[in-house]
Amino acid sequence: AAVFCGVVTNQETHLDGKKQFPTFAPQNFIHLSQPFFIMVKNYETVFILTPVLSDVQAKDAVEKFRKILQETVGADIIHEEDWGLRKLAYPIQHKSNGFYHLVEFTADPEKVATLEVEFRRDERIIRFLTTVLDKYAIDYNERRRKGLVGRKKDQPQPEAAA
C-alpha cells in the first residue's frame, strides 16, 4: 500500500495485466498528524509605481504590497530595494518615469497569483514582473547583497558598517 495525498492506495495487478484503481472509501483515508509539505520557491518581483505619486504615497503603496505579501500570500521577505524615481526605457501610459521597487521573497507558488491580481487591480502600478529564481540567481543575489558582485578580485572586500 502506498500513501498518496493522504489516501492509502492498493493497486493490484490482475491476470490480464490491467491495474485496479484505488477505492476511496473512508477506511482508506489516513489521519496525518503533520500538515502536508508545501513547496516554496524563491521569487523576485520588480514593480513600477506611477510618478505622479508623492514620496509618502509611494511608500504607502510599497507598504500595502509588503503587507499583502506577508499576510495574504504568507511570504517571507528576504530582501527589499527601493530604486527610487528612474527613467523608463519607453513610455508606459504616457509616462516616462516611475518609482521602481524590488522585493525578493519565498512563497507557495499557488499563492503568488494573489499578489499579481493585486498588482493588476491597483492603478498606482504601471508595470510589474515576478520571476522564479533558480539556484544560480539565488546565489547571485546573495553575493550582490554582500557587495561581492561588480568588484574586481584583487580589490579588498568592503567592510561591514557598524
PDB file of C-alpha atoms in Angstrom:
ATOM      1  CA  ALA A   1       0.000   0.000   0.000  1.00  0.00           C
ATOM      2  CA  ALA A   2       1.248   3.483  -0.872  1.00  0.00           C
ATOM      3  CA  VAL A   3       0.209   6.829   0.571  1.00  0.00           C
ATOM      4  CA  PHE A   4      -0.706   9.464  -1.983  1.00  0.00           C
ATOM      5  CA  CYS A   5      -2.144  12.786  -0.731  1.00  0.00           C
ATOM      6  CA  GLY A   6      -3.349  11.185   2.476  1.00  0.00           C
ATOM      7  CA  VAL A   7      -5.128   8.278   0.760  1.00  0.00           C
ATOM      8  CA  VAL A   8      -3.989   4.676   1.069  1.00  0.00           C
ATOM      9  CA  THR A   9      -3.969   3.171  -2.391  1.00  0.00           C
ATOM     10  CA  ASN A  10      -3.908  -0.538  -3.097  1.00  0.00           C
ATOM     11  CA  GLN A  11      -3.111  -1.260  -6.718  1.00  0.00           C
ATOM     12  CA  GLU A  12      -3.483  -4.906  -7.565  1.00  0.00           C
ATOM     13  CA  THR A  13      -2.485  -6.295 -10.938  1.00  0.00           C
ATOM     14  CA  HIS A  14      -4.963  -8.720 -12.436  1.00  0.00           C
ATOM     15  CA  LEU A  15      -4.102 -11.690 -14.641  1.00  0.00           C
ATOM     16  CA  ASP A  16      -4.908  -9.702 -17.772  1.00  0.00           C
ATOM     17  CA  GLY A  17      -2.313  -7.031 -16.826  1.00  0.00           C
ATOM     18  CA  LYS A  18      -4.789  -4.236 -16.003  1.00  0.00           C
ATOM     19  CA  LYS A  19      -4.425  -2.346 -12.746  1.00  0.00           C
ATOM     20  CA  GLN A  20      -7.275  -1.855 -10.344  1.00  0.00           C
ATOM     21  CA  PHE A  21      -7.985   1.759  -9.429  1.00  0.00           C
ATOM     22  CA  PRO A  22      -7.790   2.624  -5.745  1.00  0.00           C
ATOM     23  CA  THR A  23     -11.007   2.714  -3.810  1.00  0.00           C
ATOM     24  CA  PHE A  24     -11.753   5.950  -1.994  1.00  0.00           C
ATOM     25  CA  ALA A  25     -13.660   4.529   0.934  1.00  0.00           C
ATOM     26  CA  PRO A  26     -13.486   6.239   4.364  1.00  0.00           C
ATOM     27  CA  GLN A  27     -11.397   3.398   5.803  1.00  0.00           C
ATOM     28  CA  ASN A  28      -8.714   4.101   3.164  1.00  0.00           C
ATOM     29  CA  PHE A  29      -8.138   7.661   4.367  1.00  0.00           C
ATOM     30  CA  ILE A  30      -5.431   8.065   6.968  1.00  0.00           C
ATOM     31  CA  HIS A  31      -5.058  10.793   9.548  1.00  0.00           C
ATOM     32  CA  LEU A  32      -1.935  12.875   9.073  1.00  0.00           C
ATOM     33  CA  SER A  33      -0.698  14.483  12.266  1.00  0.00           C
ATOM     34  CA  GLN A  34       1.603  16.843  10.331  1.00  0.00           C
ATOM     35  CA  PRO A  35       0.366  19.154   7.560  1.00  0.00           C
ATOM     36  CA  PHE A  36       1.338  18.379   4.005  1.00  0.00           C
ATOM     37  CA  PHE A  37       4.720  19.626   2.853  1.00  0.00           C
ATOM     38  CA  ILE A  38       4.234  22.836   0.892  1.00  0.00           C
ATOM     39  CA  MET A  39       6.846  23.519  -1.751  1.00  0.00           C
ATOM     40  CA  VAL A  40       8.066  27.097  -1.519  1.00  0.00           C
ATOM     41  CA  LYS A  41      10.056  28.819  -4.216  1.00  0.00           C
ATOM     42  CA  ASN A  42      12.177  31.927  -4.288  1.00  0.00           C
ATOM     43  CA  TYR A  43      10.726  34.839  -6.231  1.00  0.00           C
ATOM     44  CA  GLU A  44      11.800  38.308  -7.216  1.00  0.00           C
ATOM     45  CA  THR A  45       9.263  40.999  -8.053  1.00  0.00           C
ATOM     46  CA  VAL A  46      10.009  44.387  -9.523  1.00  0.00           C
ATOM     47  CA  PHE A  47       7.129  46.810  -9.757  1.00  0.00           C
ATOM     48  CA  ILE A  48       6.940  50.361 -11.069  1.00  0.00           C
ATOM     49  CA  LEU A  49       4.709  52.946  -9.438  1.00  0.00           C
ATOM     50  CA  THR A  50       3.328  55.927 -11.315  1.00  0.00           C
ATOM     51  CA  PRO A  51       5.498  59.079 -10.998  1.00  0.00           C
ATOM     52  CA  VAL A  52       2.573  61.350 -10.079  1.00  0.00           C
ATOM     53  CA  LEU A  53       2.666  59.970  -6.515  1.00  0.00           C
ATOM     54  CA  SER A  54       4.424  61.838  -3.754  1.00  0.00           C
ATOM     55  CA  ASP A  55       7.162  60.087  -1.785  1.00  0.00           C
ATOM     56  CA  VAL A  56       4.708  59.415   1.053  1.00  0.00           C
ATOM     57  CA  GLN A  57       2.117  57.944  -1.316  1.00  0.00           C
ATOM     58  CA  ALA A  58       4.770  55.751  -2.960  1.00  0.00           C
ATOM     59  CA  LYS A  59       5.892  54.460   0.454  1.00  0.00           C
ATOM     60  CA  ASP A  60       2.252  53.745   1.362  1.00  0.00           C
ATOM     61  CA  ALA A  61       1.817  51.717  -1.842  1.00  0.00           C
ATOM     62  CA  VAL A  62       5.002  49.739  -1.117  1.00  0.00           C
ATOM     63  CA  GLU A  63       3.797  49.105   2.437  1.00  0.00           C
ATOM     64  CA  LYS A  64       0.447  47.864   1.078  1.00  0.00           C
ATOM     65  CA  PHE A  65       2.162  45.267  -1.120  1.00  0.00           C
ATOM     66  CA  ARG A  66       4.550  44.282   1.656  1.00  0.00           C
ATOM     67  CA  LYS A  67       1.506  43.630   3.852  1.00  0.00           C
ATOM     68  CA  ILE A  68      -0.182  41.600   1.087  1.00  0.00           C
ATOM     69  CA  LEU A  69       2.973  39.514   0.692  1.00  0.00           C
ATOM     70  CA  GLN A  70       3.321  38.776   4.394  1.00  0.00           C
ATOM     71  CA  GLU A  71      -0.312  38.380   5.452  1.00  0.00           C
ATOM     72  CA  THR A  72      -2.298  37.269   2.402  1.00  0.00           C
ATOM     73  CA  VAL A  73       0.338  35.323   0.471  1.00  0.00           C
ATOM     74  CA  GLY A  74       2.227  34.176   3.575  1.00  0.00           C
ATOM     75  CA  ALA A  75       5.591  35.006   2.051  1.00  0.00           C
ATOM     76  CA  ASP A  76       8.880  35.523   3.851  1.00  0.00           C
ATOM     77  CA  ILE A  77      10.549  38.676   2.545  1.00  0.00           C
ATOM     78  CA  ILE A  78      14.272  38.086   2.098  1.00  0.00           C
ATOM     79  CA  HIS A  79      15.362  41.450   0.736  1.00  0.00           C
ATOM     80  CA  GLU A  80      13.918  44.737  -0.492  1.00  0.00           C
ATOM     81  CA  GLU A  81      15.418  47.537  -2.533  1.00  0.00           C
ATOM     82  CA  ASP A  82      13.922  50.913  -3.302  1.00  0.00           C
ATOM     83  CA  TRP A  83      15.473  52.098  -6.556  1.00  0.00           C
ATOM     84  CA  GLY A  84      13.649  55.426  -6.457  1.00  0.00           C
ATOM     85  CA  LEU A  85      12.452  57.524  -9.384  1.00  0.00           C
ATOM     86  CA  ARG A  86      14.017  56.314 -12.644  1.00  0.00           C
ATOM     87  CA  LYS A  87      13.542  56.956 -16.318  1.00  0.00           C
ATOM     88  CA  LEU A  88      11.643  54.236 -18.178  1.00  0.00           C
ATOM     89  CA  ALA A  89      13.138  52.646 -21.288  1.00  0.00           C
ATOM     90  CA  TYR A  90       9.974  53.554 -23.208  1.00  0.00           C
ATOM     91  CA  PRO A  91       6.768  55.426 -22.282  1.00  0.00           C
ATOM     92  CA  ILE A  92       4.137  53.442 -20.384  1.00  0.00           C
ATOM     93  CA  GLN A  93       0.674  55.022 -20.032  1.00  0.00           C
ATOM     94  CA  HIS A  94       2.142  58.302 -21.363  1.00  0.00           C
ATOM     95  CA  LYS A  95       4.669  58.402 -18.514  1.00  0.00           C
ATOM     96  CA  SER A  96       8.437  58.406 -18.951  1.00  0.00           C
ATOM     97  CA  ASN A  97       9.451  57.987 -15.245  1.00  0.00           C
ATOM     98  CA  GLY A  98       8.422  55.703 -12.411  1.00  0.00           C
ATOM     99  CA  PHE A  99       9.243  54.662  -8.853  1.00  0.00           C
ATOM    100  CA  TYR A 100      10.978  51.274  -9.005  1.00  0.00           C
ATOM    101  CA  HIS A 101      10.851  48.785  -6.122  1.00  0.00           C
ATOM    102  CA  LEU A 102      12.337  45.269  -5.906  1.00  0.00           C
ATOM    103  CA  VAL A 103      11.243  42.571  -3.438  1.00  0.00           C
ATOM    104  CA  GLU A 104      12.875  39.152  -3.073  1.00  0.00           C
ATOM    105  CA  PHE A 105      10.746  36.612  -1.194  1.00  0.00           C
ATOM    106  CA  THR A 106       9.879  32.952  -0.713  1.00  0.00           C
ATOM    107  CA  ALA A 107       6.287  31.790  -1.098  1.00  0.00           C
ATOM    108  CA  ASP A 108       3.970  28.989  -2.099  1.00  0.00           C
ATOM    109  CA  PRO A 109       3.674  29.013  -5.922  1.00  0.00           C
ATOM    110  CA  GLU A 110      -0.112  28.753  -5.783  1.00  0.00           C
ATOM    111  CA  LYS A 111      -0.424  31.962  -3.769  1.00  0.00           C
ATOM    112  CA  VAL A 112       1.795  34.197  -5.906  1.00  0.00           C
ATOM    113  CA  ALA A 113      -1.126  34.733  -8.288  1.00  0.00           C
ATOM    114  CA  THR A 114      -2.899  36.572  -5.447  1.00  0.00           C
ATOM    115  CA  LEU A 115      -0.109  39.151  -5.388  1.00  0.00           C
ATOM    116  CA  GLU A 116      -0.243  39.599  -9.151  1.00  0.00           C
ATOM    117  CA  VAL A 117      -4.014  40.114  -9.064  1.00  0.00           C
ATOM    118  CA  GLU A 118      -3.482  42.890  -6.508  1.00  0.00           C
ATOM    119  CA  PHE A 119      -0.850  44.466  -8.778  1.00  0.00           C
ATOM    120  CA  ARG A 120      -3.334  44.457 -11.662  1.00  0.00           C
ATOM    121  CA  ARG A 121      -6.122  45.972  -9.535  1.00  0.00           C
ATOM    122  CA  ASP A 122      -4.054  48.859  -8.190  1.00  0.00           C
ATOM    123  CA  GLU A 123      -3.997  51.844 -10.536  1.00  0.00           C
ATOM    124  CA  ARG A 124      -0.760  53.134  -8.966  1.00  0.00           C
ATOM    125  CA  ILE A 125       1.172  50.203 -10.511  1.00  0.00           C
ATOM    126  CA  ILE A 126       2.094  50.843 -14.141  1.00  0.00           C
ATOM    127  CA  ARG A 127       4.152  47.668 -14.652  1.00  0.00           C
ATOM    128  CA  PHE A 128       5.333  44.630 -12.664  1.00  0.00           C
ATOM    129  CA  LEU A 129       7.315  41.458 -13.249  1.00  0.00           C
ATOM    130  CA  THR A 130       7.543  38.418 -10.966  1.00  0.00           C
ATOM    131  CA  THR A 131      10.178  35.794 -11.712  1.00  0.00           C
ATOM    132  CA  VAL A 132      11.069  32.468 -10.097  1.00  0.00           C
ATOM    133  CA  LEU A 133      14.711  32.384  -9.021  1.00  0.00           C
ATOM    134  CA  ASP A 134      16.806  29.318  -9.755  1.00  0.00           C
ATOM    135  CA  LYS A 135      19.769  28.285  -7.609  1.00  0.00           C
ATOM    136  CA  TYR A 136      22.185  30.419  -9.649  1.00  0.00           C
ATOM    137  CA  ALA A 137      20.053  33.549  -9.301  1.00  0.00           C
ATOM    138  CA  ILE A 138      19.701  32.957  -5.547  1.00  0.00           C
ATOM    139  CA  ASP A 139      23.484  32.656  -5.242  1.00  0.00           C
ATOM    140  CA  TYR A 140      23.979  35.784  -7.361  1.00  0.00           C
ATOM    141  CA  ASN A 141      21.528  37.795  -5.230  1.00  0.00           C
ATOM    142  CA  GLU A 142      23.280  36.710  -2.022  1.00  0.00           C
ATOM    143  CA  ARG A 143      26.662  37.790  -3.416  1.00  0.00           C
ATOM    144  CA  ARG A 144      25.170  41.076  -4.667  1.00  0.00           C
ATOM    145  CA  ARG A 145      23.768  41.846  -1.212  1.00  0.00           C
ATOM    146  CA  LYS A 146      27.207  41.211   0.307  1.00  0.00           C
ATOM    147  CA  GLY A 147      28.817  43.571  -2.224  1.00  0.00           C
ATOM    148  CA  LEU A 148      30.796  40.827  -3.967  1.00  0.00           C
ATOM    149  CA  VAL A 149      29.302  41.413  -7.414  1.00  0.00           C
ATOM    150  CA  GLY A 150      30.782  44.075  -9.661  1.00  0.00           C
ATOM    151  CA  ARG A 151      34.161  44.402  -7.950  1.00  0.00           C
ATOM    152  CA  LYS A 152      37.449  43.016  -9.159  1.00  0.00           C
ATOM    153  CA  LYS A 153      39.026  40.044  -7.398  1.00  0.00           C
ATOM    154  CA  ASP A 154      42.153  41.968  -6.357  1.00  0.00           C
ATOM    155  CA  GLN A 155      40.106  44.627  -4.546  1.00  0.00           C
ATOM    156  CA  PRO A 156      39.574  44.125  -0.804  1.00  0.00           C
ATOM    157  CA  GLN A 157      36.144  43.187   0.481  1.00  0.00           C
ATOM    158  CA  PRO A 158      34.035  46.110   1.693  1.00  0.00           C
ATOM    159  CA  GLU A 159      33.903  46.381   5.465  1.00  0.00           C
ATOM    160  CA  ALA A 160      30.539  45.970   7.147  1.00  0.00           C
ATOM    161  CA  ALA A 161      29.120  49.193   8.510  1.00  0.00           C
ATOM    162  CA  ALA A 162      28.868  49.090  12.287  1.00  0.00           C
TER     163      ALA A 162
END
